[in-house]
Amino acid sequence: QVQLVESGGGLVQPGGSLRLSCAASGSIFGISAMGWYRQALGKQRELVASITVGSGSKYADSVKGRFTISRDNAKNTVYLQMNSLKPEDTAVYYCNAVVLTHTMTTGDYWGQGTQVTVSS
């Protein structure tokens, strides 16, 4: 089994910053893509940012220039640095990883979600 554990969410004022972390553990042989998604109340889940094992990244237009995704392959961890936060960034943020397990099966795994609230 594979587990993803997120941390770093919370309440921040507009213009502030937060850093989310997501650590993967369990029967991991390798991880290809990792990413962050978010779901605001009453809206569909959307991709925020993703990063490949070679650190190629892509971002939603709404966060370009404000958010930075990075990963530490040795620690099976992905990060999301969020700067210049806006109230519309308020959502539950979910970590995602495409994992090749030791049994040589590939699966799509999700974290439990962490709440980010941007409000004054």
CSV table of C-alpha atoms in Angstrom, one decimal, residues 22-82:
chain,number,residue,atom,x,y,z
A,22,CYS,CA,3.2,15.9,0.8
A,23,ALA,CA,5.2,12.8,1.8
A,24,ALA,CA,4.6,9.4,0.1
A,25,SER,CA,5.4,6.2,1.9
A,26,GLY,CA,4.8,2.5,1.7
A,27,SER,CA,5.5,0.0,-1.1
A,28,ILE,CA,7.1,2.5,-3.5
A,29,PHE,CA,9.5,1.4,-6.2
A,30,GLY,CA,9.3,4.8,-8.0
A,31,ILE,CA,7.1,7.8,-8.5
A,32,SER,CA,6.6,9.4,-11.9
A,33,ALA,CA,4.3,12.4,-11.7
A,34,MET,CA,3.3,14.2,-8.5
A,35,GLY,CA,0.9,17.1,-8.3
A,36,TRP,CA,-1.4,19.3,-6.3
A,37,TYR,CA,-5.1,19.7,-7.0
A,38,ARG,CA,-7.6,21.8,-5.2
A,39,GLN,CA,-11.4,21.8,-4.7
A,40,ALA,CA,-13.2,24.9,-3.6
A,41,LEU,CA,-16.7,24.6,-2.0
A,42,GLY,CA,-19.3,23.9,-4.7
A,43,LYS,CA,-16.7,23.5,-7.5
A,44,GLN,CA,-15.0,20.7,-9.2
A,45,ARG,CA,-11.5,19.5,-8.3
A,46,GLU,CA,-8.9,21.2,-10.5
A,47,LEU,CA,-5.2,20.8,-11.2
A,48,VAL,CA,-3.0,23.4,-9.6
A,49,ALA,CA,0.5,22.2,-10.5
A,50,SER,CA,2.3,19.0,-11.4
A,51,ILE,CA,5.9,17.9,-11.7
A,52,THR,CA,7.6,15.0,-13.4
A,53,VAL,CA,10.4,12.9,-12.0
A,54,GLY,CA,12.8,15.0,-14.1
A,55,SER,CA,11.3,18.2,-12.5
A,56,GLY,CA,9.4,19.3,-15.5
A,57,SER,CA,6.4,21.3,-14.2
A,58,LYS,CA,3.2,22.9,-15.3
A,59,TYR,CA,0.7,25.2,-13.6
A,60,ALA,CA,-2.8,26.3,-13.8
A,61,ASP,CA,-3.0,29.8,-15.4
A,62,SER,CA,-4.6,31.2,-12.2
A,63,VAL,CA,-1.4,30.4,-10.1
A,64,LYS,CA,1.4,31.0,-12.6
A,65,GLY,CA,4.0,33.4,-11.2
A,66,ARG,CA,2.7,32.9,-7.6
A,67,PHE,CA,3.0,29.2,-6.9
A,68,THR,CA,6.0,27.0,-7.2
A,69,ILE,CA,6.0,23.2,-7.2
A,70,SER,CA,9.1,21.2,-6.3
A,71,ARG,CA,10.0,17.7,-5.3
A,72,ASP,CA,12.6,15.7,-3.4
A,73,ASN,CA,12.9,12.4,-5.1
A,74,ALA,CA,15.0,10.9,-2.3
A,75,LYS,CA,12.3,11.7,0.2
A,76,ASN,CA,9.3,10.9,-2.1
A,77,THR,CA,8.0,14.4,-1.2
A,78,VAL,CA,6.4,17.1,-3.2
A,79,TYR,CA,6.1,20.7,-2.1
A,80,LEU,CA,3.9,23.7,-3.1
A,81,GLN,CA,5.1,27.1,-2.3
A,82,MET,CA,2.2,29.5,-2.5
